Each structure stands twice: as C-alpha cells, then as structure tokens.
Coordinates of C-alpha atoms and ligand atoms in Angstrom, one line a residue:
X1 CA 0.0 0.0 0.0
X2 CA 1.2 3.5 -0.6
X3 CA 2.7 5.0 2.6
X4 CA 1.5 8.0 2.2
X5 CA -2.0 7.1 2.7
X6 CA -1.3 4.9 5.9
X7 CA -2.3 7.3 9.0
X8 CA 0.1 8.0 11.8
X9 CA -1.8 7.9 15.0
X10 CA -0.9 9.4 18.1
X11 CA -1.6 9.4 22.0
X12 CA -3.3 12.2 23.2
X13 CA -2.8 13.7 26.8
X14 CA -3.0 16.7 29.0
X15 CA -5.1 18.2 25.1
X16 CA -2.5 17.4 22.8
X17 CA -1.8 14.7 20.5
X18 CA 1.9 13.7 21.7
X19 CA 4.5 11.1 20.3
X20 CA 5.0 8.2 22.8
X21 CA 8.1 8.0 24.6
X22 CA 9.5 4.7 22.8
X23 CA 10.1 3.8 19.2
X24 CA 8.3 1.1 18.5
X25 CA 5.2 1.2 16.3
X26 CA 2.5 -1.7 15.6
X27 CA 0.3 -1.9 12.2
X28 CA -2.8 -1.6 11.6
X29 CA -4.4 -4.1 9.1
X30 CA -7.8 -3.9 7.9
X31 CA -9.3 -7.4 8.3
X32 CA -11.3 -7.5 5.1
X33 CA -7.9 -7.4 2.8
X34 CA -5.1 -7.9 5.5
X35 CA -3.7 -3.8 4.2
X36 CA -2.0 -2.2 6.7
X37 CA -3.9 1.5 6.3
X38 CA -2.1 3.1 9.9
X39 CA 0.2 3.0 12.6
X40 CA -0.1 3.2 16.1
X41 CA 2.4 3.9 19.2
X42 CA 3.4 1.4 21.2
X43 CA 3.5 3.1 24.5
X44 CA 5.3 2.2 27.6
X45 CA 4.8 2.7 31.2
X46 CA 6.5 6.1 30.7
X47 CA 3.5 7.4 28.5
X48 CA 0.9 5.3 30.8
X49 CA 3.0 7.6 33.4
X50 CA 2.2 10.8 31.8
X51 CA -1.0 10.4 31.3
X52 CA -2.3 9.7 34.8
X53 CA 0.0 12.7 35.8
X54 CA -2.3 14.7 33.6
X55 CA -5.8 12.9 34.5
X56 CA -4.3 13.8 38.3
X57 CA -3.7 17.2 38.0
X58 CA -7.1 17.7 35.9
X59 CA -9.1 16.0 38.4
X60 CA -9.9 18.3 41.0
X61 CA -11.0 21.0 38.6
X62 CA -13.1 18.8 37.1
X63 CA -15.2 17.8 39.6
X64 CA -15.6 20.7 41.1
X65 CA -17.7 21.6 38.1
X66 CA -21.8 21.6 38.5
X67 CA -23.3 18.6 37.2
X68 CA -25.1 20.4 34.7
X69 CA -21.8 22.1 33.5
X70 CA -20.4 18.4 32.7
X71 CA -23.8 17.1 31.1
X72 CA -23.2 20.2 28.8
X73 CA -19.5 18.9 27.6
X74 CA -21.1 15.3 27.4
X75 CA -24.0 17.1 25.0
X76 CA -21.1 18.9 23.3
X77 CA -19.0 16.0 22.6
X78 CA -22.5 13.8 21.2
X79 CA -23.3 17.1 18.9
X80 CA -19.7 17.1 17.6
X81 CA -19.6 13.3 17.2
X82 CA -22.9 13.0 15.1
X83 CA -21.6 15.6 13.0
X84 CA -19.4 12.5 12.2
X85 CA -21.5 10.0 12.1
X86 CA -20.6 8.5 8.4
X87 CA -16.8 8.9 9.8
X88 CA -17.3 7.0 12.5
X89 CA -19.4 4.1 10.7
X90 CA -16.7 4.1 8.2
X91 CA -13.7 3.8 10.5
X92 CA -15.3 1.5 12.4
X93 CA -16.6 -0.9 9.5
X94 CA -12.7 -0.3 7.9
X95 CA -10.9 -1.2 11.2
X96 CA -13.2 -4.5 12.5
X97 CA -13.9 -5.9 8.8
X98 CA -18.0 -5.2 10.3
X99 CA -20.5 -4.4 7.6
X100 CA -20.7 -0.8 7.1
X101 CA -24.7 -1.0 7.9
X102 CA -24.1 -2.4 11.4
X103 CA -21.3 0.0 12.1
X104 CA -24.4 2.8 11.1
X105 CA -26.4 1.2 13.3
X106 CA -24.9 0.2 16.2
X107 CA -21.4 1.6 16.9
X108 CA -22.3 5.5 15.1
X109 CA -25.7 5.3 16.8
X110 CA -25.0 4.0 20.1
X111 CA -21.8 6.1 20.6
X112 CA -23.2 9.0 19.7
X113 CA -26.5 7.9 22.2
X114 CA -24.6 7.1 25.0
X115 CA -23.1 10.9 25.4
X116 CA -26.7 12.0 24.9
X117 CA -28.1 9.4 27.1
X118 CA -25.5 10.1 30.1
X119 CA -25.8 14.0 29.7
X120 CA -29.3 13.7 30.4
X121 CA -29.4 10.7 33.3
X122 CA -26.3 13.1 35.6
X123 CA -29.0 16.2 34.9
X124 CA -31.9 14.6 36.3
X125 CA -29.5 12.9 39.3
X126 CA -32.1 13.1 42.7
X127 CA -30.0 14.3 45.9
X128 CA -30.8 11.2 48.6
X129 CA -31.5 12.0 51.9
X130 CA -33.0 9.8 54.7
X131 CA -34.7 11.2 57.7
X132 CA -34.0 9.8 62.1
X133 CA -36.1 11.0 64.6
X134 CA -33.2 13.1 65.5
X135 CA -31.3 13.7 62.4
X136 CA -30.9 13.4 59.1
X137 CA -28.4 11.3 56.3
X138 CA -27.4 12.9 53.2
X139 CA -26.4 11.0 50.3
X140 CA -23.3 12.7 48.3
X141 CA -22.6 11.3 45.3
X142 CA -18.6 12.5 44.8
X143 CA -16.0 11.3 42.0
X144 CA -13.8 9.0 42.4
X145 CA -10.8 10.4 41.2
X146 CA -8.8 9.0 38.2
X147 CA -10.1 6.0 35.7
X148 CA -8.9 3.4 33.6
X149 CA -11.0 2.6 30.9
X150 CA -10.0 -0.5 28.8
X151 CA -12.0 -2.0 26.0
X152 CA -11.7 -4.8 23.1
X153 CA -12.1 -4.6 19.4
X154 CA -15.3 -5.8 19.0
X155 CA -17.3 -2.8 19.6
X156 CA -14.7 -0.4 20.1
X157 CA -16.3 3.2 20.2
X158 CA -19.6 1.8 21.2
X159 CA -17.7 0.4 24.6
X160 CA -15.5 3.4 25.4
X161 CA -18.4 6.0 24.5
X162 CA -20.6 3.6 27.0
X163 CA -17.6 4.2 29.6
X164 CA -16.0 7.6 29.4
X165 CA -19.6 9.6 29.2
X166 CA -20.9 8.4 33.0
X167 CA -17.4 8.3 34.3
X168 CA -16.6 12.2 33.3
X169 CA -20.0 12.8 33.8
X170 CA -19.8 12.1 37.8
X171 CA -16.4 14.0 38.0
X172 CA -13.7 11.7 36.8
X173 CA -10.8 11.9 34.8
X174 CA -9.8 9.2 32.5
X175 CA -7.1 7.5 30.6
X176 CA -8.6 5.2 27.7
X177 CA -6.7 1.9 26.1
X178 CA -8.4 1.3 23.5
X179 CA -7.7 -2.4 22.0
X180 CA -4.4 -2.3 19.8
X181 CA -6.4 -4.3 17.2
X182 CA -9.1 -1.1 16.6
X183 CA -7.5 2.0 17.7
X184 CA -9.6 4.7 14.7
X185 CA -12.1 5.6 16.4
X186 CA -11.0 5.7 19.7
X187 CA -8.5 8.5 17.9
X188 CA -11.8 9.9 16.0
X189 CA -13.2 10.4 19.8
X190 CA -9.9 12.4 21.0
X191 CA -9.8 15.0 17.6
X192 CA -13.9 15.4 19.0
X193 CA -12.8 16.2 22.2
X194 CA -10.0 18.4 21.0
X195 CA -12.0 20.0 18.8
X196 CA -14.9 20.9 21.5
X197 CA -12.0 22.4 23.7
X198 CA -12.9 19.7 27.4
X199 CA -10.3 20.8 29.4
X200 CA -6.9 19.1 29.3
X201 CA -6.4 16.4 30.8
X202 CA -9.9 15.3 31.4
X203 CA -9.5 12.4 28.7
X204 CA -6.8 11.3 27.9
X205 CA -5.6 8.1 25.1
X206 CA -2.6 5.8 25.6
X207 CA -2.4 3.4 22.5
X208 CA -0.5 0.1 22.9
X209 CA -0.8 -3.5 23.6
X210 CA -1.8 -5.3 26.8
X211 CA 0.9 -6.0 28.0
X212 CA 3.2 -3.0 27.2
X213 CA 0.0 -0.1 28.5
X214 CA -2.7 -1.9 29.6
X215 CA -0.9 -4.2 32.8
X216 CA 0.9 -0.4 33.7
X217 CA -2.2 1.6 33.4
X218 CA -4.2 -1.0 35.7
X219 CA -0.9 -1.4 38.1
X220 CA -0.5 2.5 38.6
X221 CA -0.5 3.9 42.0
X222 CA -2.5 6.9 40.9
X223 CA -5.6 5.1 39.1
X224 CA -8.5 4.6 41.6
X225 CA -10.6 2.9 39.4
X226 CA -11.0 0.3 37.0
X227 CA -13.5 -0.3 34.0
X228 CA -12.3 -3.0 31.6
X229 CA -14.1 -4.9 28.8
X230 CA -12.9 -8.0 27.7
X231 CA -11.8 -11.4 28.0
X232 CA -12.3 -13.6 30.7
X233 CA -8.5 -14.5 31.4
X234 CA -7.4 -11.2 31.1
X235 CA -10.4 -9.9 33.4
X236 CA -8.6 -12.2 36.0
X237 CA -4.8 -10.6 35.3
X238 CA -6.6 -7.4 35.8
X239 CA -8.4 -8.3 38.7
X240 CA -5.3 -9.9 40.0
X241 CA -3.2 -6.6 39.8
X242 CA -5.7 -4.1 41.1
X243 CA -7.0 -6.3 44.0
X244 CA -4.1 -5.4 47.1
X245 CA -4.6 -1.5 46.2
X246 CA -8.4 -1.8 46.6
X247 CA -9.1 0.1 43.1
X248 CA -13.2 0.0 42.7
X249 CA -13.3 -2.3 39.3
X250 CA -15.6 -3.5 36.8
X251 CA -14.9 -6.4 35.2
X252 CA -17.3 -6.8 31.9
X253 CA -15.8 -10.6 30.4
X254 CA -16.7 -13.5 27.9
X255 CA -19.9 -15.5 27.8
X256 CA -21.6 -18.3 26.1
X257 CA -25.0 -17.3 26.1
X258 CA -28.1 -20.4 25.4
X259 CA -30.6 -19.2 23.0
X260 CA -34.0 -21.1 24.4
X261 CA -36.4 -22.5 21.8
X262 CA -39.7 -23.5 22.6
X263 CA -42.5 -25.5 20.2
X264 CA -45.0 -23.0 21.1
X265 CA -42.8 -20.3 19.7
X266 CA -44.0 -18.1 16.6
X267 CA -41.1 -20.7 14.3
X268 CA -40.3 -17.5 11.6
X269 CA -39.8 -14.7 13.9
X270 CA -37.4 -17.0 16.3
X271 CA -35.3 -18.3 13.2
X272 CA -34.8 -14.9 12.2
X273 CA -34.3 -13.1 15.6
X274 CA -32.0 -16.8 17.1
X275 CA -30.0 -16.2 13.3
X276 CA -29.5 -12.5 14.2
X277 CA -28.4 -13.2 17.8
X278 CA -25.9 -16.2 16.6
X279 CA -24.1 -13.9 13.7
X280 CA -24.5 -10.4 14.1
X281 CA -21.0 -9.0 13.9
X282 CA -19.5 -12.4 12.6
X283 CA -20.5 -13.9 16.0
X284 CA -18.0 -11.3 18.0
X285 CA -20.2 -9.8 20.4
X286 CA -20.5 -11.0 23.7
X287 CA -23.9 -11.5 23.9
X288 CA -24.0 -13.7 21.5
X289 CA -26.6 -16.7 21.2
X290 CA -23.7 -19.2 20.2
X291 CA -25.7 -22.3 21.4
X292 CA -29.0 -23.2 20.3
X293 CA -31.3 -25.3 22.4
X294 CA -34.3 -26.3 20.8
X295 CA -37.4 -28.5 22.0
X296 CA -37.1 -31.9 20.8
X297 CA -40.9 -31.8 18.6
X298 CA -39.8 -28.6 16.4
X299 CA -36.3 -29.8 16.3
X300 CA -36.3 -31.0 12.9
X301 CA -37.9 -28.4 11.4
X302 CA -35.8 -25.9 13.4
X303 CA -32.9 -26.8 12.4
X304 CA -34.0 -27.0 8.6
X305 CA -34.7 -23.2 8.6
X306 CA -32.0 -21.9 10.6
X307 CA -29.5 -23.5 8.2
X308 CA -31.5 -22.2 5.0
X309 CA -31.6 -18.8 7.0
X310 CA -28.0 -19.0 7.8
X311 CA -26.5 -19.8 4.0
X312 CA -29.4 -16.7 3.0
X313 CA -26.7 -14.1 4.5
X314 CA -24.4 -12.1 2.3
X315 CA -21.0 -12.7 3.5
X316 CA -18.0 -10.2 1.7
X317 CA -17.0 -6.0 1.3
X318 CA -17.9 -4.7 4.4
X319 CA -18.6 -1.1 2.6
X320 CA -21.1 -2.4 0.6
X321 CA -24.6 -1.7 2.1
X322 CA -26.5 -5.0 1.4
X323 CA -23.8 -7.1 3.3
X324 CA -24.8 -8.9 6.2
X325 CA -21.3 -10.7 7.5
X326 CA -18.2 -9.0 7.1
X327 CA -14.4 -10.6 8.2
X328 CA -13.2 -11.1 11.5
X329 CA -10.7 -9.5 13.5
X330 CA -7.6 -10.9 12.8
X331 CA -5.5 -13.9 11.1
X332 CA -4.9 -15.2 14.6
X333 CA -8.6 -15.1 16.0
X334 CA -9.7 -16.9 12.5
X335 CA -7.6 -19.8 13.1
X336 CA -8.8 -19.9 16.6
X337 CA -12.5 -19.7 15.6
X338 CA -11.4 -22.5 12.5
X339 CA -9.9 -24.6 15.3
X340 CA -12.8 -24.7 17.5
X341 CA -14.8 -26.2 14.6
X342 CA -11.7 -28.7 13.9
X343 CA -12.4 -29.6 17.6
X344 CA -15.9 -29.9 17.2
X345 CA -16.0 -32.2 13.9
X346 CA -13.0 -34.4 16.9
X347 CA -16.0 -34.0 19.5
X348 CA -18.4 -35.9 17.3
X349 CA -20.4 -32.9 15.7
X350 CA -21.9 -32.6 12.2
X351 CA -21.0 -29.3 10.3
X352 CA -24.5 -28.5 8.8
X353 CA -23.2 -25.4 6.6
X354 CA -20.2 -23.2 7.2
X355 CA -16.5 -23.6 5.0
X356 CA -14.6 -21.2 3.7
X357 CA -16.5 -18.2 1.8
X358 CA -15.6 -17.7 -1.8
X359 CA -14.5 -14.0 -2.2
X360 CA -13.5 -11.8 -4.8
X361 CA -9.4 -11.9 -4.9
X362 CA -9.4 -8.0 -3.6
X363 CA -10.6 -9.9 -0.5
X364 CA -8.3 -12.9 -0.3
X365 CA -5.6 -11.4 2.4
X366 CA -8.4 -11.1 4.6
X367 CA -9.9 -12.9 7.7
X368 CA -12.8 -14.8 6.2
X369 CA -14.9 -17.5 7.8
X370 CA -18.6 -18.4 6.4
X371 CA -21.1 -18.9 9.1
X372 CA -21.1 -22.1 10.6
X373 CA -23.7 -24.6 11.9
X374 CA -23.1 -28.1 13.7
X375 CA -25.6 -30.5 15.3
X376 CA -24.9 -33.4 17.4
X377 CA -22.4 -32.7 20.1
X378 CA -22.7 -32.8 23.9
X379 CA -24.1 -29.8 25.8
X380 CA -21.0 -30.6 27.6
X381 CA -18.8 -30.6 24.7
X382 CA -15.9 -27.9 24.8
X383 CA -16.8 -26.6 21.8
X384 CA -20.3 -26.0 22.9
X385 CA -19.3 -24.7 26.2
X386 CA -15.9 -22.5 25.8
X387 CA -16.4 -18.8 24.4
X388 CA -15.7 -19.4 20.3
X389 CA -16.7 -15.4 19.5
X390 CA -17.0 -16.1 15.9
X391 CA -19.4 -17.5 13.5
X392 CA -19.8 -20.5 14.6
X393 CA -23.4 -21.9 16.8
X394 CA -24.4 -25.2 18.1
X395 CA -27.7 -26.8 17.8
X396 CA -29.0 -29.3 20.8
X397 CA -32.2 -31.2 21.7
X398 CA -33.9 -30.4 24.8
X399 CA -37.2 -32.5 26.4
X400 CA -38.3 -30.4 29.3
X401 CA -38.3 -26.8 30.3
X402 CA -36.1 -28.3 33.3
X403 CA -33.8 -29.6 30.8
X404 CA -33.4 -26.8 29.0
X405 CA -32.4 -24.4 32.4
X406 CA -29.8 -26.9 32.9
X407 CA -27.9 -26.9 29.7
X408 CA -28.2 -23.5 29.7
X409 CA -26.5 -22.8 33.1
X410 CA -24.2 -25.8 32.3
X411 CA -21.3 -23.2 31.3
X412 CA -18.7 -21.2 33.4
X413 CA -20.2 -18.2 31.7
X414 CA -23.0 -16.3 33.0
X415 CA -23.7 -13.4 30.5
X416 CA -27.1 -13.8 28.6
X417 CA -29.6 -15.6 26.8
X418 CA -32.7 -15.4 25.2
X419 CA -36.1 -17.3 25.4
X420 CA -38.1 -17.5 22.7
X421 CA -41.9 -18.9 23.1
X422 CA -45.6 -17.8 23.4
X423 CA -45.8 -18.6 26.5
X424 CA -44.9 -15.1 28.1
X425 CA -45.2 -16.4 32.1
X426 CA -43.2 -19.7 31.1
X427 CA -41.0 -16.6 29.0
X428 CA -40.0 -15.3 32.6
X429 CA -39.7 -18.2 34.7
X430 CA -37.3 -19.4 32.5
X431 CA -35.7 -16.5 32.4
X432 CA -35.6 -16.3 36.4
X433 CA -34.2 -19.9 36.4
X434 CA -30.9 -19.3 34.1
X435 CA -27.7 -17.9 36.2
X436 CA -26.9 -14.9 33.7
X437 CA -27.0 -11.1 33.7
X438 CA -29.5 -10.8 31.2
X439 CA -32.1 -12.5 29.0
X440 CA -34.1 -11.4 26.2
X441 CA -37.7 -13.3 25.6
X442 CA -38.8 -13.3 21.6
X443 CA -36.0 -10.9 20.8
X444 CA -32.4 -10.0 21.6
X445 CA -29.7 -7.6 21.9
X446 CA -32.6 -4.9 22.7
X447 CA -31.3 -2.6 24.8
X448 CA -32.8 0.2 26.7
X449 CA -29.8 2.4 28.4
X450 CA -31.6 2.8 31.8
X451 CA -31.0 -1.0 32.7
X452 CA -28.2 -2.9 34.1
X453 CA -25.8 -4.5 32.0
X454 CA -23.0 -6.9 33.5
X455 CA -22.8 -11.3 33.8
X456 CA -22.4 -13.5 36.6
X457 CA -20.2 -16.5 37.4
X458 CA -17.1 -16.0 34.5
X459 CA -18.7 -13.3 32.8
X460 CA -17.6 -10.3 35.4
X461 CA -18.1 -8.6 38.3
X462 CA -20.2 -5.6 38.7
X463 CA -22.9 -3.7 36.9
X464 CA -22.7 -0.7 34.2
X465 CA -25.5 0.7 32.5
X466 CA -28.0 3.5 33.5
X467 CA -28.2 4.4 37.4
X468 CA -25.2 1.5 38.1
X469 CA -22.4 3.3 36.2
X470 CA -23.1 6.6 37.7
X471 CA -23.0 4.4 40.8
X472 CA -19.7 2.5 39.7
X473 CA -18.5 5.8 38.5
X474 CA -19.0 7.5 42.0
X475 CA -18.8 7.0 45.4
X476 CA -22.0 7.6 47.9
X477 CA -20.9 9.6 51.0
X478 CA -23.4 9.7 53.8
X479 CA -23.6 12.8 55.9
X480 CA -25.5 12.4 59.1
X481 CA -26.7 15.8 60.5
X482 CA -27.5 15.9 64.6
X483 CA -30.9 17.9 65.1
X484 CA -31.0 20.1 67.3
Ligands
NDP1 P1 -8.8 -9.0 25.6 O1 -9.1 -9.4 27.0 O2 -7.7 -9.7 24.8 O3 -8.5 -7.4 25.6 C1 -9.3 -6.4 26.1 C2 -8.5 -5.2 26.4 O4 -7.6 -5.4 27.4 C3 -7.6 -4.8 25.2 O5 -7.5 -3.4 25.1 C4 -6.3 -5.4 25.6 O6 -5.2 -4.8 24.9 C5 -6.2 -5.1 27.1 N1 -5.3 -6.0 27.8 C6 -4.7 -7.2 27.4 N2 -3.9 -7.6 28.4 C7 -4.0 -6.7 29.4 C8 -3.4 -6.6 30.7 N3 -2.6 -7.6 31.2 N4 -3.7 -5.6 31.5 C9 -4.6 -4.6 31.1 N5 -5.2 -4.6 29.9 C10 -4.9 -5.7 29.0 O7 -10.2 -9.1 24.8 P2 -10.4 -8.9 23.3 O8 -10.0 -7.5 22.9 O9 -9.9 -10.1 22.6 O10 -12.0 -8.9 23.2 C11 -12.8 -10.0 23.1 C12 -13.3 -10.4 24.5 O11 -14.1 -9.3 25.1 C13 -14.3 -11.6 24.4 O12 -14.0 -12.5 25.4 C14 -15.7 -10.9 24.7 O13 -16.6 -11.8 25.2 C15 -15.3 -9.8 25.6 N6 -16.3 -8.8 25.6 C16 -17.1 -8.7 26.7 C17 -18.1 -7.7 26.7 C18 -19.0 -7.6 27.9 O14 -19.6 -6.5 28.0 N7 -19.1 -8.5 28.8 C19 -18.4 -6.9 25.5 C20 -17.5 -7.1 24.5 C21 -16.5 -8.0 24.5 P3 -4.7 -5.6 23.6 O15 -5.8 -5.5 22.6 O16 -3.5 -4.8 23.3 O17 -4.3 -7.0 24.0

C-alpha cells in the first residue's frame, strides 16, 4: 500500500496529540484485505505515566464543576460526534472488517446515544436523603478520582463512548486503552474532544498493547478505578493486579449465552431473531446466542430453517450496504474460531453449513470464515461450552423446560440468553431460572440504556448501564446531621 495514505496515529494527553516515549510502532491491518492503512504507538509505562500525571492534575477541577456544566461537555462531545457520524461508521466498518450498515447502526448510533443518554441521566440525578427521629443522612454522590477505561475490538467506540460519558459525567478523569487491534475511532473520539475544547487532561488516550500499556495503566498507583471490557483470562490478570490496592473495578468478560427454543414459539420470527443473535457481527459480540437449544418436537424443522436462514446471508465487502457478514478481526482469531470447529468435527459434531467463503481476490488477504452450523455434540462438549466469539453456533435437543435451564446454566459463563416462546409467564420463569445477567424473551440484543448490564459466574463482576455506572463511576458519602 502507498505509505503516504497509511495514517500515523498518536496518543493524546494533557489536550494534545503527543509522540509516545518509545520507538516502537505496531500496524494496523484492515481485516477484510489484510492492508495495513495506519500505525499506532506502542506506549510504555513512561507514556501510561504521563497520562495519569495529567488525569491527576485535571481532576480536582473537574469535579468541582456543577453537574449540569459536565452534562453540557457530554451534550457537546455527542453534537460534535454525530456531526461525524458517516466517519465514525466508516472507521469503524474499515478497522473491525463489520459491515458498514451495522457499524451505522450500532457503533455510530449508540456512541453518539450514549453521550446524549448520560448528559441527560447526571441532569436529572435526585440528591438522597434519609430522615432519624433526630437527624438526618445525606447522600453525596462525589467522583472517584482518576479512571482506567480498557476496551476490546469488537465494539470499540460503542464500549468506550458507554464508559468515558458516565465516568466524566460524575467528576472523573480518564485514561482510555483502547484495543491495539481497533484503535480509529478511539482517535476519531480524541480530535472530537479536542475539537470541543474539554479541558486538558480530562481524557486522555494511551495506544498500545496489553501487556506494554494496559498491565501499567491497571498497576498504577495513581488510578483509583478500573472499567475493563474483555476477555475472561485477562479480566482475571486485571483483577489480579488491582486487587491489594483496593481500586473499585468492573470487570465486563466472555460469555456463552443459550438461545431457548420452545415448540409453542412463533417458528419465523425466532429463526430470524436466534440467526441474528448467533451472527451479528460475525459472532463477536459478547452477547451472542452461540448455542441453540431447541425443543425436541420442532427440532427438525428448526434446524432445517435456521440453516436455510444462515446460507441466506451475504458474507463479503464490508462497505457495501447489502452485506450482512463481514471478516473477523484478525488472522490469529480466524484460526482460533477454525480450530474450535476442527475440535468440534473431533467431539463428534456434524458441520451442517459453514466452510470457507468464496470472495472476490481484492478480498483474499483477509480474515474470512462463512457462518457455521453443527448438530450433534454434547451440551458438555468444549466446543459447545468455551467462548468461540466467531461464527460459529451449536444446535442441541432439549425435552423439558427443566432440561433446558440446565444446559443452559451448564457453562462457566454467565452473560445472557434469550427465550423464545408464546408462553410469556413460562418466558419469565425461564428467564428467572438461568444464572446470567440478562435475558431477552422473543428478541435480543434490545437494549434500553436505563437497565443494568453486567454477567455472573465468568462473565464479570459488577454492573454498568443507566443508574449502576453513575453508581460504579462515584462513590455515595453519607452525611449524618444531629438535630437540634
Ligand atoms: P482481551 O481481553 O484480549 O483485551 C481487552 C483489552 O484489554 C484490550 O484493550 C487489551 O489490549 C487489554 N489488555 C490485554 N492484556 C491486558 C493486561 N494484562 N492488563 C490490562 N489490559 C490488558 O479481549 P479482546 O480484545 O480479545 O475482546 C474479546 C473479549 O471481550 C471476548 O471475550 C468478549 O466476550 C469480551 N467482551 C465482553 C463484553 C461484555 O460486555 N461482557 C463486551 C465485548 C467483549 P490488547 O488488545 O492490546 O491486547
């Protein structure tokens, strides 16, 4: 590719785009064609250094603002990023390999919705008080002082939008490490904030892998709280290192969510809506439905429509409007996703459609997978039980509604699920039965901002979302007041 249209990226701290303190630089490859189109800074713990210095110093100032003068930046910074809406969906579809009308609909829309959302949810915060015969208890909600915000590549703007708005909102200053896999948008978000004018130092960008920014940023003295978004074993290295200094943390991590299939459920609308929940964004969202458990009587004819449904979808150019599955992230997470379906064809499954998509040969150094089906394993099966995060689901049989709670809660995850039947009291109970964070019943991944978002068991500690990030993103001081 022509060097001089690969863009340099920088880290951005105390309101200026800086050059990291070492020399070393990492690629950026689009995943549809495998071209490298920038380059970002591998930082160190010198520029994870300088960057808390700067969230430090900018704290104080900060949150001593009024509320409302913060929901006005986060209103600013949601103005300025619609104003870049197609930007932002084409960064984001370039840099994941998504297709450009899911990077429209989701990551523009919801990034974009979660400023708006949390400039209006700090506005209409209620002071808490609680009255003694003889006194009364005031609730303060005050910052907590300086955050780490760490997020993966599957949603990238989407899940740093979703944690710097509440955590500048209550007061915070932040220092963002964006995955080293999809850092665009993450810079698109520091030239908004630039070009609005938040004071320095409020957010600030250190680009770089895991191991070289991410383990310093969550080891630092200075950071007093940590939001990370990602996989499970890192959750725990994370956990691990911020555990003897008592930082507040939020641990957001993998899952292997059931999607529940009842015979008394309306059969087109849950193929379409179970499809949509097993392959939207290649399977790389962690909500995914990525195993399928189905009532024994509508088995059959289940699993005959999903799979015509499935081989329906337009896998290839990600720019091009009517595509429905775009490439995945990397060379190394295709031949982990590949493997897993190698492992399952070992475990005793049937691959009922999936293989290697043909593409156009603009398209053949990229990360390509068709969607994949198999029937016939285990519930217990690794391959039906281990996050995969691709496009790959598993179908199973299930007799009783019993059954059907226990495969679902037979994983280490403990994320989501959906339940899909007519049967709206059976809907809930089922729901209330399955050791996750979330369920959807007759739909999925629809998601109203005010509610709590967060997994059980594997999938993380804590909640985000609505009233629990301003929570997570504060800390409640009681004042008790003698009467007289
Ligand atoms: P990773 O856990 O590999 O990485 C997440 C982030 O952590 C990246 O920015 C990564 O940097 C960074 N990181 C890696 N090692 C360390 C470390 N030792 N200390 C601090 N930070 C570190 O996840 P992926 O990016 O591969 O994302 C996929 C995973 O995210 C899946 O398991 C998925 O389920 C989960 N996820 C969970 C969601 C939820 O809300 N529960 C939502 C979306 C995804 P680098 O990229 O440089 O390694």
């Amino acid at each position: 590719m022509d060097e001089e249209v690969v863009t340099i990226l920088s880290n951005y701290i105390r309101g200026r785009f800086v050059e990291h303190a070492g020399s070393e630089w990492m690629d950026v490859v689009e995943p549809a064609t495998g071209v490298v189109f920038a380059k970002l800074p591998l930082s160190d713990s010198q520029d994870v250094g300088a960057a808390v210095e700067a969230a430090r110093e900018a704290q104080p100032g900060w949150a001593s603002l009024e509320i409302k003068e913060r929901a006005d930046w986060l209103d600013a910074i949601a103005d300025s990023l619609e104003a870049s809406f197609e930007e932002i969906a084409e960064l984001e579809s370039r840099d994941t390999g998504k297709p450009i009308s899911l990077a429209r609909n989701v990551d523009a829309n919801r990034s974009v919705a979660n400023f708006r959302f949390f400039a209006g949810l700090i506005r209409e915060q209620e002071s808490e008080a609680f009255e003694m015969d003889d006194a009364t208890n005031y609730v303060v909600n005050k910052s907590v002082g300086v955050g780490a915000l760490i997020t993966p590549w599957n949603l990238p703007l989407y899940l740093l939008s979703w944690k710097v708005a509440p955590a500048i909102g209550m007061g915070n200053t932040v220092v963002c490490k964006p995955s080293e896999l999809t850092p665009m948008t993450a810079d698109l978000l520091m030239r908004v904030i630039d070009g609005v004018g938040l004071p320095a130092g409020v957010v600030n960008l250190v680009h770089g892998d895991g191991a070289g920014a991410g383990s310093p940023l969550v080891a630092h003295p200075e950071i007093d709280l940590i939001s990370f978004t990602g996989g499970t074993s890192t959750g725990e290295k994370v956990a691990a290192s911020a555990a003897p200094m008592f930082k507040k943390i939020s641990l957001e991590l993998g899952g292997k969510n059931s999607s529940i299939v009842f015979a008394d459920c309306d059969m087109e609308k849950t193929v379409a809506g179970v499809v949509r929940s097993g392959f939207l964004n290649q399977g790389q969202v962690c909500l995914c439905g990525s195993r399928v458990l189905v009532e024994s009587s509508v088995y059959d004819e289940f699993e005959t429509k999903f799979v015509e449904s499935v081989e329906r979808m337009r896998i290839g150019d990600p720019s091009d409007d009517s595509t429905d599955l775009g490439a995945l992230i990397s060379k190394d997470h295709l031949q982990k996703v590949q493997g897993y379906v190698n492992l399952a064809i070992e475990e005793g499954g049937r691959v009922l459609t999936g293989g290697a998509p043909c593409l156009p040969s603009e398209f053949e150094g990229g990360n390509w997978m068709a969607p994949t089906v198999i029937a016939g394993l285990s519930p217990e099966s690794r391959c039906s039980t281990e996050e995969i995060f691709g496009p790959v689901v598993t179908l199973h049989r299930f007799e009783s509604e019993e059954e059907a709670v226990e495969i679902a809660n037979g994983t280490r995850y403990g994320l989501a699920g959906s339940v899909w039947t007519s049967d709206i009291e059976r809907g809930k109970r089922v729901s209330e039965a399955m050791e996750t964070g979330m369920v959807w019943v007759n739909t999925w991944l629809h998601r109203d901002l005010r509610v709590p978002f967060g997994g059980v068991k594997d999938s993380g500690v804590g909640r985000e979302g609505g009233k629990w990030s301003l929570g997570f993103f504060s800390e409640a001081m009681n004042i008790c007041v003698k009467h007289d």
